[in-house]
Coordinates of C-alpha atoms in Angstrom, one line a residue:
M1237 CA -43.3 22.5 -159.8
G1238 CA -46.6 20.8 -159.6
R1239 CA -44.6 17.3 -159.7
R1240 CA -43.2 18.2 -156.6
Y1241 CA -46.2 19.2 -155.1
L1242 CA -47.7 15.9 -156.1
I1243 CA -44.8 14.1 -154.2
L1244 CA -45.1 15.9 -151.3
L1245 CA -49.0 15.6 -151.3
I1246 CA -49.1 11.9 -152.3
S1247 CA -50.1 11.2 -148.6
L1248 CA -51.8 12.9 -145.6
L1249 CA -50.8 12.7 -142.1
L1250 CA -53.6 12.4 -139.8
S1251 CA -53.7 13.0 -136.1
F1252 CA -57.0 13.3 -134.1
S1253 CA -58.6 14.1 -131.0
A1254 CA -60.6 11.4 -130.5
A1255 CA -59.1 8.7 -128.3
G1256 CA -59.1 5.0 -128.8
F1257 CA -59.9 5.4 -132.8
V1258 CA -57.9 4.0 -135.6
T1259 CA -57.7 4.6 -139.2
H1260 CA -58.9 1.5 -141.4
K1261 CA -58.7 1.0 -145.2
Y1262 CA -62.2 0.4 -146.6
G1263 CA -63.0 -0.3 -149.9
G1264 CA -59.8 -0.2 -151.6
P1265 CA -57.4 2.7 -151.8
I1266 CA -59.2 5.3 -149.8
A1267 CA -58.1 5.3 -146.2
S1268 CA -61.0 6.3 -143.6
V1269 CA -60.8 7.0 -139.7
T1270 CA -63.8 6.8 -137.3
I1271 CA -65.0 9.2 -134.8
K1272 CA -67.7 10.1 -132.2
R1273 CA -70.3 12.3 -133.0
G1274 CA -69.2 15.5 -131.9
D1275 CA -65.6 14.6 -131.9
S1276 CA -63.0 16.4 -134.4
I1277 CA -60.0 14.9 -136.0
T1278 CA -57.1 17.0 -137.5
L1279 CA -56.2 16.3 -140.9
H1280 CA -52.8 17.5 -141.8
A1281 CA -51.2 18.1 -145.4
A1282 CA -47.5 16.5 -145.6
T1283 CA -46.3 18.9 -147.9
N1284 CA -44.1 22.0 -146.6
G1285 CA -43.4 25.2 -148.0
A1286 CA -46.7 26.0 -149.7
A1287 CA -48.2 29.4 -149.6
A1288 CA -51.7 28.3 -149.1
Y1289 CA -54.0 25.2 -149.1
Q1290 CA -57.5 24.7 -149.8
W1291 CA -59.4 21.6 -148.2
F1292 CA -62.5 20.0 -149.8
K1293 CA -65.1 17.7 -148.6
D1294 CA -66.7 15.4 -151.2
G1295 CA -65.1 17.8 -153.8
V1296 CA -66.4 20.8 -152.7
P1297 CA -64.0 23.2 -151.4
I1298 CA -64.6 24.1 -147.8
A1299 CA -64.7 27.9 -146.7
N1300 CA -61.9 29.4 -144.7
S1301 CA -60.1 26.3 -145.1
N1302 CA -56.6 27.5 -146.3
T1303 CA -54.5 26.3 -143.7
K1304 CA -51.9 23.2 -143.6
D1305 CA -54.0 21.4 -141.0
Y1306 CA -58.0 21.1 -140.9
H1307 CA -60.3 19.9 -137.9
A1308 CA -62.7 17.6 -139.6
K1309 CA -66.0 17.0 -137.6
N1310 CA -68.5 16.0 -140.0
A1311 CA -68.5 12.7 -142.1
G1312 CA -67.1 12.6 -145.6
I1313 CA -64.6 12.6 -148.0
Y1314 CA -61.6 14.7 -147.7
T1315 CA -58.9 16.1 -150.1
V1316 CA -56.6 19.0 -150.1
I1317 CA -54.5 20.9 -152.8
A1318 CA -51.4 23.1 -151.7
Y1319 CA -50.6 26.6 -153.6
S1320 CA -47.2 27.9 -154.1
K1321 CA -46.4 31.5 -153.6
E1322 CA -47.2 31.9 -157.6
G1323 CA -50.7 31.0 -157.1
C1324 CA -50.1 27.3 -158.9
P1325 CA -52.0 24.6 -157.6
S1326 CA -50.7 20.8 -157.0
P1327 CA -52.4 17.7 -157.6
I1328 CA -55.5 17.3 -155.3
S1329 CA -54.4 14.9 -152.5
E1330 CA -55.1 11.2 -151.9
P1331 CA -58.3 11.1 -150.2
I1332 CA -59.2 10.3 -146.6
E1333 CA -62.7 9.1 -145.3
V1334 CA -64.0 10.4 -142.0
K1335 CA -66.6 8.4 -141.0
I1336 CA -68.8 9.5 -137.6
A1337 CA -69.4 6.5 -135.4
P1338 CA -73.2 5.3 -135.2
D1339 CA -74.9 6.4 -132.1
L1340 CA -75.8 3.8 -129.3
W1341 CA -78.2 5.1 -126.7
I1342 CA -78.2 3.4 -123.8
I1343 CA -81.3 4.2 -122.2
A1344 CA -82.5 3.5 -118.2
D1345 CA -85.7 2.2 -117.9
D1346 CA -88.5 4.3 -115.6
K1347 CA -89.3 2.3 -112.1
T1348 CA -92.2 2.5 -109.5
R1349 CA -91.8 1.2 -106.1
P1350 CA -94.1 1.9 -103.1
Y1351 CA -92.8 3.6 -99.9
G1352 CA -91.3 1.1 -97.7
S1353 CA -89.9 -1.1 -100.3
P1354 CA -86.6 -2.0 -101.5
N1355 CA -85.8 -0.4 -104.9
P1356 CA -86.7 -2.5 -107.6
P1357 CA -83.4 -4.2 -109.8
L1358 CA -82.6 -1.2 -112.4
T1359 CA -82.3 -2.1 -116.0
F1360 CA -81.8 -0.3 -119.2
R1361 CA -81.7 -1.3 -123.0
Y1362 CA -79.8 -0.4 -125.9
E1363 CA -80.8 1.2 -129.0
G1364 CA -78.7 1.4 -132.2
F1365 CA -76.5 -1.5 -132.4
V1366 CA -75.8 -2.4 -135.9
N1367 CA -74.5 -5.0 -138.2
G1368 CA -75.6 -7.6 -135.6
D1369 CA -73.2 -6.1 -132.9
G1370 CA -74.5 -6.3 -129.5
P1371 CA -73.0 -5.3 -125.8
S1372 CA -70.2 -7.8 -126.4
V1373 CA -68.4 -4.9 -128.8
L1374 CA -68.5 -2.6 -125.7
T1375 CA -65.1 -2.1 -124.1
H1376 CA -66.7 -1.2 -120.9
L1377 CA -70.2 -2.1 -119.9
P1378 CA -72.8 0.4 -118.4
A1379 CA -73.7 0.9 -114.8
V1380 CA -77.1 2.1 -113.7
V1381 CA -77.5 3.3 -110.3
T1382 CA -79.9 5.7 -108.1
A1383 CA -79.7 7.2 -104.8
P1384 CA -83.5 6.4 -102.9
T1385 CA -83.2 4.2 -99.7
I1386 CA -85.9 1.8 -98.4
S1387 CA -86.7 5.2 -96.1
S1388 CA -86.5 8.0 -99.0
D1389 CA -90.0 9.7 -99.0
V1390 CA -92.1 9.5 -101.6
G1391 CA -91.1 11.5 -105.1
S1392 CA -89.4 11.2 -108.1
Y1393 CA -85.6 10.2 -107.9
P1394 CA -83.5 10.2 -110.9
I1395 CA -82.4 6.7 -112.2
H1396 CA -78.7 7.5 -113.9
V1397 CA -76.9 5.0 -116.5
S1398 CA -73.3 5.7 -117.6
G1399 CA -69.8 4.4 -117.8
A1400 CA -69.8 2.5 -121.4
L1401 CA -67.2 2.6 -123.6
S1402 CA -66.9 1.4 -127.5
N1403 CA -64.6 2.1 -130.1
K1404 CA -67.3 1.6 -132.4
Y1405 CA -70.2 3.5 -131.2
T1406 CA -70.8 6.9 -129.8
I1407 CA -72.7 6.4 -126.9
N1408 CA -75.6 8.4 -125.7
Y1409 CA -77.4 8.0 -122.3
R1410 CA -81.0 8.5 -121.5
D1411 CA -81.8 8.7 -117.7
A1412 CA -84.9 7.6 -116.0
T1413 CA -87.2 8.2 -113.0
L1414 CA -87.7 6.1 -109.7
T1415 CA -91.0 7.0 -108.5
I1416 CA -91.8 5.9 -105.0
T1417 CA -95.8 6.1 -104.4
K1418 CA -97.7 6.3 -101.1
V1419 CA -98.4 3.0 -99.7
P1420 CA -102.2 2.4 -98.6
L1421 CA -102.9 3.3 -94.8
L1422 CA -106.3 2.1 -93.3
I1423 CA -107.7 3.9 -90.5
T1424 CA -110.7 2.2 -89.1
A1425 CA -113.1 3.6 -86.2
N1426 CA -113.3 1.5 -83.5
N1427 CA -116.6 0.1 -82.7
D1428 CA -118.5 1.5 -79.4
T1429 CA -121.7 0.7 -77.6
K1430 CA -123.8 3.3 -75.3
Y1431 CA -126.4 2.8 -73.0
R1432 CA -129.3 5.2 -73.7
D1433 CA -129.1 7.7 -71.0
G1434 CA -130.4 10.7 -73.0
Q1435 CA -127.3 12.0 -73.4
P1436 CA -125.8 12.5 -77.1
Y1437 CA -122.9 10.5 -78.3
T1438 CA -119.8 12.8 -79.0
K1439 CA -116.8 11.1 -78.1
G1440 CA -115.7 8.4 -80.6
N1441 CA -113.8 5.6 -79.5
G1442 CA -110.4 5.6 -81.2
V1443 CA -109.1 4.1 -84.1
T1444 CA -107.1 1.1 -85.6
Y1445 CA -104.4 1.7 -87.6
A1446 CA -103.2 -0.7 -90.7
G1447 CA -100.4 -0.3 -93.5
F1448 CA -97.8 1.1 -91.6
V1449 CA -94.4 0.7 -93.0
N1450 CA -90.8 0.7 -91.5
G1451 CA -91.5 0.2 -88.0
E1452 CA -93.6 3.6 -88.1
T1453 CA -96.5 4.6 -85.7
P1454 CA -99.2 7.3 -86.1
S1455 CA -96.7 9.9 -84.9
V1456 CA -95.8 10.4 -88.5
L1457 CA -99.7 11.1 -89.2
Q1458 CA -100.4 15.3 -89.2
G1459 CA -103.7 16.1 -87.8
K1460 CA -105.9 14.7 -85.2
V1461 CA -108.6 12.3 -85.2
A1462 CA -112.0 13.6 -86.0
Y1463 CA -115.3 11.7 -86.2
S1464 CA -118.6 12.4 -87.9
G1465 CA -121.0 9.9 -89.2
S1466 CA -124.6 9.1 -88.1
A1467 CA -123.3 8.3 -84.3
I1468 CA -122.2 11.7 -83.2
G1469 CA -125.3 13.3 -81.8
S1470 CA -127.4 10.0 -81.4
V1471 CA -129.5 9.5 -78.4
D1472 CA -132.0 6.9 -79.5
V1473 CA -131.5 3.2 -79.1
G1474 CA -130.2 2.1 -82.5
R1475 CA -127.2 1.0 -84.6
Y1476 CA -125.3 3.9 -85.8
S1477 CA -121.9 4.7 -88.1
I1478 CA -118.9 6.3 -86.9
M1479 CA -116.8 7.6 -89.8
P1480 CA -112.7 8.9 -88.8
S1481 CA -111.2 11.6 -90.4
G1482 CA -108.7 14.4 -89.9
F1483 CA -105.3 12.8 -90.8
T1484 CA -102.7 13.9 -93.6
A1485 CA -99.3 12.0 -94.4
N1486 CA -96.6 12.4 -96.6
N1487 CA -96.4 8.7 -97.5
Y1488 CA -99.3 7.4 -97.2
Q1489 CA -102.3 7.1 -99.1
I1490 CA -105.3 7.2 -96.3
T1491 CA -108.6 5.5 -96.7
Y1492 CA -110.9 5.3 -93.4
R1493 CA -113.3 2.9 -92.6
P1494 CA -116.1 3.5 -90.6
G1495 CA -116.9 1.5 -87.2
V1496 CA -120.6 1.2 -85.6
L1497 CA -122.4 2.5 -82.8
D1498 CA -124.8 0.6 -80.9
V1499 CA -127.2 2.3 -78.3
I1500 CA -128.9 -0.1 -76.5
D1501 CA -131.1 -0.2 -73.4
K1502 CA -128.9 -1.2 -70.5
I1503 CA -130.7 -4.4 -68.9
V1504 CA -130.3 -5.1 -65.7
D1505 CA -132.1 -7.3 -63.1
M1506 CA -133.2 -5.3 -60.2
S1507 CA -134.4 -7.1 -57.2
V1508 CA -136.0 -6.7 -53.5
L1509 CA -136.7 -8.9 -50.8
K1510 CA -138.7 -7.9 -47.5
V1511 CA -138.5 -10.1 -44.5
S1512 CA -139.7 -9.4 -41.1
E1513 CA -138.4 -10.7 -38.0
A1514 CA -139.1 -14.5 -37.6
R1515 CA -140.1 -14.2 -33.3
S1516 CA -143.6 -13.7 -32.4
V1517 CA -144.8 -9.9 -31.8
R1518 CA -147.6 -8.7 -30.0
V1519 CA -149.8 -5.4 -30.8
G1520 CA -147.5 -2.2 -29.9
E1521 CA -144.2 -4.5 -29.9
V1522 CA -141.3 -2.9 -31.8
Y1523 CA -139.9 -5.2 -34.7
Q1524 CA -138.0 -4.6 -37.8
Y1525 CA -137.8 -5.6 -41.2
T1526 CA -134.3 -6.2 -43.5
L1527 CA -135.1 -5.0 -46.8
T1528 CA -132.3 -6.1 -49.4
V1529 CA -132.4 -4.9 -52.6
E1530 CA -129.9 -6.4 -55.1
N1531 CA -128.6 -6.2 -58.7
K1532 CA -128.6 -9.5 -60.1
S1533 CA -127.2 -8.4 -63.7
N1534 CA -123.8 -8.0 -64.9
M1535 CA -124.4 -4.5 -65.6
P1536 CA -124.0 -1.5 -63.5
A1537 CA -127.6 -0.2 -62.7
T1538 CA -128.3 3.8 -62.0
Q1539 CA -130.9 5.7 -60.0
V1540 CA -132.0 2.8 -58.2
Q1541 CA -134.6 3.5 -55.7
M1542 CA -136.8 1.3 -53.2
K1543 CA -140.2 2.2 -52.2
D1544 CA -142.3 0.9 -48.9
A1545 CA -145.7 2.3 -48.4
L1546 CA -146.4 1.1 -44.7
P1547 CA -150.0 -0.4 -44.4
P1548 CA -152.5 1.1 -41.8
E1549 CA -152.1 -1.5 -39.2
L1550 CA -148.1 -0.9 -39.1
D1551 CA -146.8 3.0 -37.3
Y1552 CA -143.3 4.0 -38.4
V1553 CA -140.8 3.7 -35.6
S1554 CA -137.0 4.7 -37.2
I1555 CA -134.8 3.6 -40.2
A1556 CA -131.9 1.8 -38.2
G1557 CA -129.8 1.9 -40.7
T1558 CA -128.4 1.1 -44.6
T1559 CA -125.3 -0.2 -46.2
L1560 CA -125.6 2.2 -49.3
G1561 CA -127.7 5.5 -50.2
I1562 CA -129.8 7.3 -47.8
A1563 CA -133.7 6.5 -46.9
S1564 CA -136.3 8.9 -45.4
Y1565 CA -139.6 8.4 -44.3
D1566 CA -142.2 10.5 -45.5
V1567 CA -145.3 11.0 -42.7
S1568 CA -148.2 12.4 -45.2
S1569 CA -147.5 9.2 -47.4
R1570 CA -146.3 6.7 -44.6
T1571 CA -143.8 6.1 -47.2
I1572 CA -140.3 5.2 -47.0
T1573 CA -137.9 5.9 -49.8
W1574 CA -134.5 4.8 -50.1
Q1575 CA -132.3 6.2 -52.6
V1576 CA -129.7 3.8 -53.0
G1577 CA -128.4 5.6 -56.3
N1578 CA -125.6 3.8 -58.3
M1579 CA -125.3 0.2 -57.7
A1580 CA -122.6 -2.1 -59.1
A1581 CA -123.3 -5.3 -61.2
N1582 CA -123.9 -8.2 -58.9
G1583 CA -124.1 -5.4 -56.1
K1584 CA -126.4 -5.8 -52.8
A1585 CA -127.5 -3.3 -50.4
V1586 CA -129.2 -3.5 -47.4
L1587 CA -132.1 -1.2 -45.0
T1588 CA -133.2 -2.1 -41.6
L1589 CA -136.6 -0.6 -41.2
Q1590 CA -137.9 -0.3 -37.4
V1591 CA -141.8 -0.6 -36.6
K1592 CA -144.6 -1.6 -34.6
A1593 CA -148.4 -3.1 -35.3
N1594 CA -151.2 -0.9 -34.0
M1595 CA -153.6 -4.0 -34.4
H1596 CA -153.1 -8.0 -34.0
G1597 CA -153.4 -10.2 -37.1
K1598 CA -151.8 -10.6 -40.5
I1599 CA -150.1 -7.8 -41.6
V1600 CA -149.1 -8.0 -45.5
N1601 CA -146.3 -5.3 -46.4
S1602 CA -144.9 -4.6 -49.8
A1603 CA -142.0 -3.0 -51.1
S1604 CA -140.8 -2.1 -54.6
V1605 CA -137.4 -1.3 -56.7
T1606 CA -136.7 0.6 -60.0
S1607 CA -133.8 1.8 -61.7
A1608 CA -133.1 4.1 -64.7
E1609 CA -132.2 1.2 -67.1
T1610 CA -134.9 -1.2 -68.5
D1611 CA -135.3 -4.6 -66.2
G1612 CA -135.3 -7.6 -67.7
N1613 CA -137.2 -9.5 -64.8
L1614 CA -140.2 -7.7 -63.8
A1615 CA -141.0 -10.5 -61.4
N1616 CA -138.5 -9.8 -58.4
N1617 CA -139.3 -6.1 -58.7
Q1618 CA -141.5 -6.0 -55.4
S1619 CA -141.7 -8.2 -52.6
S1620 CA -144.4 -8.8 -49.9
D1621 CA -143.9 -9.8 -46.3
S1622 CA -146.8 -11.3 -44.2
K1623 CA -146.6 -11.2 -40.4
D1624 CA -149.0 -12.5 -37.9
I1625 CA -149.0 -10.1 -34.9
D1626 CA -150.2 -11.6 -31.8
G1627 CA -153.3 -9.4 -30.1
L1628 CA -153.4 -8.4 -26.7
Y1629 CA -151.8 -9.8 -23.7
I1630 CA -154.1 -9.5 -20.6
P1631 CA -152.3 -10.4 -17.1
N1632 CA -154.2 -12.6 -14.8
V1633 CA -153.3 -11.5 -11.6
F1634 CA -153.1 -7.8 -10.4
T1635 CA -152.3 -6.3 -6.7
P1636 CA -154.1 -3.0 -5.9
N1637 CA -152.7 -2.5 -2.4
N1638 CA -151.1 1.2 -3.0
D1639 CA -147.7 0.0 -3.1
G1640 CA -147.3 1.7 -6.4
K1641 CA -146.6 -1.5 -8.3
N1642 CA -149.4 -3.8 -10.2
D1643 CA -152.2 -1.4 -8.6
S1644 CA -154.2 -1.4 -11.2
F1645 CA -155.5 -3.9 -13.9
I1646 CA -153.0 -3.0 -17.0
I1647 CA -153.5 -4.2 -20.4
P1648 CA -150.7 -3.8 -22.2
N1649 CA -150.8 -1.7 -25.7
L1650 CA -154.6 -1.6 -24.9
S1651 CA -154.0 2.7 -26.3
F1652 CA -153.9 1.1 -29.8
Y1653 CA -157.5 0.3 -29.1
A1654 CA -159.0 3.4 -28.1
D1655 CA -162.3 1.9 -29.1
N1656 CA -162.9 -0.6 -26.6
E1657 CA -165.1 -1.8 -23.7
I1658 CA -164.4 -4.0 -20.9
T1659 CA -166.7 -5.8 -18.2
I1660 CA -165.8 -7.4 -15.3
F1661 CA -167.7 -9.9 -13.3
N1662 CA -167.5 -11.8 -9.8
R1663 CA -168.0 -15.5 -9.7
W1664 CA -171.8 -15.0 -9.3
G1665 CA -171.9 -13.2 -12.9
N1666 CA -172.4 -10.0 -11.6
V1667 CA -171.1 -7.1 -13.3
V1668 CA -168.9 -5.2 -10.5
Y1669 CA -167.0 -2.9 -13.4
R1670 CA -168.0 -1.6 -16.7
K1671 CA -166.0 1.0 -18.8
Q1672 CA -166.0 2.1 -22.1
Y1673 CA -163.0 3.5 -23.6
Y1674 CA -160.9 1.9 -20.7
Q1675 CA -157.7 3.5 -19.7
N1676 CA -156.0 1.0 -17.5
D1677 CA -157.0 2.7 -14.3
W1678 CA -159.3 0.1 -12.8
T1679 CA -158.1 -0.6 -9.5
A1680 CA -161.3 -2.9 -7.7
P1681 CA -162.4 -0.3 -5.3
G1682 CA -164.2 -1.9 -2.1
L1683 CA -163.8 -5.5 -3.9
N1684 CA -162.4 -8.7 -2.0
E1685 CA -159.5 -10.4 -3.2
G1686 CA -160.7 -13.3 -5.7
T1687 CA -161.3 -14.0 -9.0
Y1688 CA -163.1 -11.9 -11.5
F1689 CA -163.9 -12.8 -14.7
Y1690 CA -163.5 -10.0 -17.9
I1691 CA -165.1 -9.6 -21.4
L1692 CA -162.8 -7.0 -23.4
K1693 CA -164.3 -5.9 -26.7
V1694 CA -161.9 -3.6 -28.9
T1695 CA -162.8 -2.3 -32.4
T1696 CA -160.0 -1.3 -34.9
N1697 CA -160.9 -0.3 -38.4
S1698 CA -164.5 -1.5 -38.3
K1699 CA -163.1 -4.8 -36.8
S1700 CA -164.3 -5.9 -33.6
D1701 CA -162.5 -8.7 -31.3
I1702 CA -163.5 -10.0 -28.3
Y1703 CA -161.2 -11.3 -25.4
K1704 CA -162.6 -13.2 -22.2
G1705 CA -160.7 -14.4 -19.1
Y1706 CA -160.0 -14.3 -15.8
I1707 CA -158.1 -11.9 -13.5
T1708 CA -156.5 -12.9 -9.9
L1709 CA -157.2 -9.9 -7.5
L1710 CA -154.8 -10.2 -4.4
R1711 CA -154.0 -7.4 -1.9
S1712 CA -152.8 -8.7 1.8
A1713 CA -151.2 -11.8 0.2
V1714 CA -148.7 -9.7 -2.1
K1715 CA -148.4 -7.4 0.5
Q1716 CA -146.5 -9.8 3.1

């Protein structure tokens, strides 16, 4: 009976679940088979009719292994004994060695790239080749892939490696991570300039962006710009910082850079020019001045004002017109005030003033201009005009003939010289008329036609002038 089992158990028929593996002979008569870790191989006893079986691994009985087939998962040398119905054992079978293919790890490498850039080349490495093996022993090489595109958001994404095949190695994979990082975005406050006007600075002057990728614009930012720094609330002349803030972004690492605010005095060049009419003018005759205000700078001017205080020798008549602003005359101060208002850079405005002189001689009249800004050239802020006013015009003939025309000796504008005295002589030097505070009312009563001589003394502001001349008295000749 034992002989028979011995014949039946001389060899083992092997079948296994690890596709692609074959049985090899290593080191003499012991057959071997290599499987992947985690796979199994079915060892089959070649005898028939045995009542029971006992499988051994490395000479140690395997518990609960009493069937004809045994599914081996672990490395070792396996044998089997068959038992008859009577319990007689057969000789131990021919051994077979089950080997576990060595582990080969294919490990993807972690990668990092900034948002908006292409994915870097994906790489991997091998760990576990033995006996000088290399990737050439693989029947199919692995592939490594990841899903993110150039527009994928900041975050962590898996890198998968797979697809390798081998008859010699148990292949294991370890995935990696692609980390997409934020890209720098620089937000810089624009510089600004403010003229000192007593009002605090509050607004900022916008910002400039540097660093957007993928054709993106500020629309991808969350929040809105806010400003801080020493500039906010500044009033006085000086240099201040404008610090922007207020934004967040999923894909950008935001850095803020301050701008500069310069609060400066506005420098303008206001000028005034006062010019009188060129014609001859006598006392009491209305004439005009042309006053021209100019902003000779490239800066606009505000609160432009011109003042013209009339000297005692001039009497105000009217403001004939202005090309800009509003002008008025104050009787008590005898001053024309012209509120020009705002004036554009290199702007000009003209006022026409009508006056009359109440005494003869040289009359000097000055005007001045100011603005809210600092004037860089004070030399032309004032202008004076010197006007020679002719004295009284005294006619040399009058016709007291009661025709209602030229019936009295009238000296035009004598009313401007209320303090006056006139003396009239005949040709022999006899006084025929004398009057203090003469009122233009002498009609030469009882005097014959002829030539008479006069002396007129006028006094104004403690200054006296004497006029001498002749007057021809006509009566009948003019009547005809």
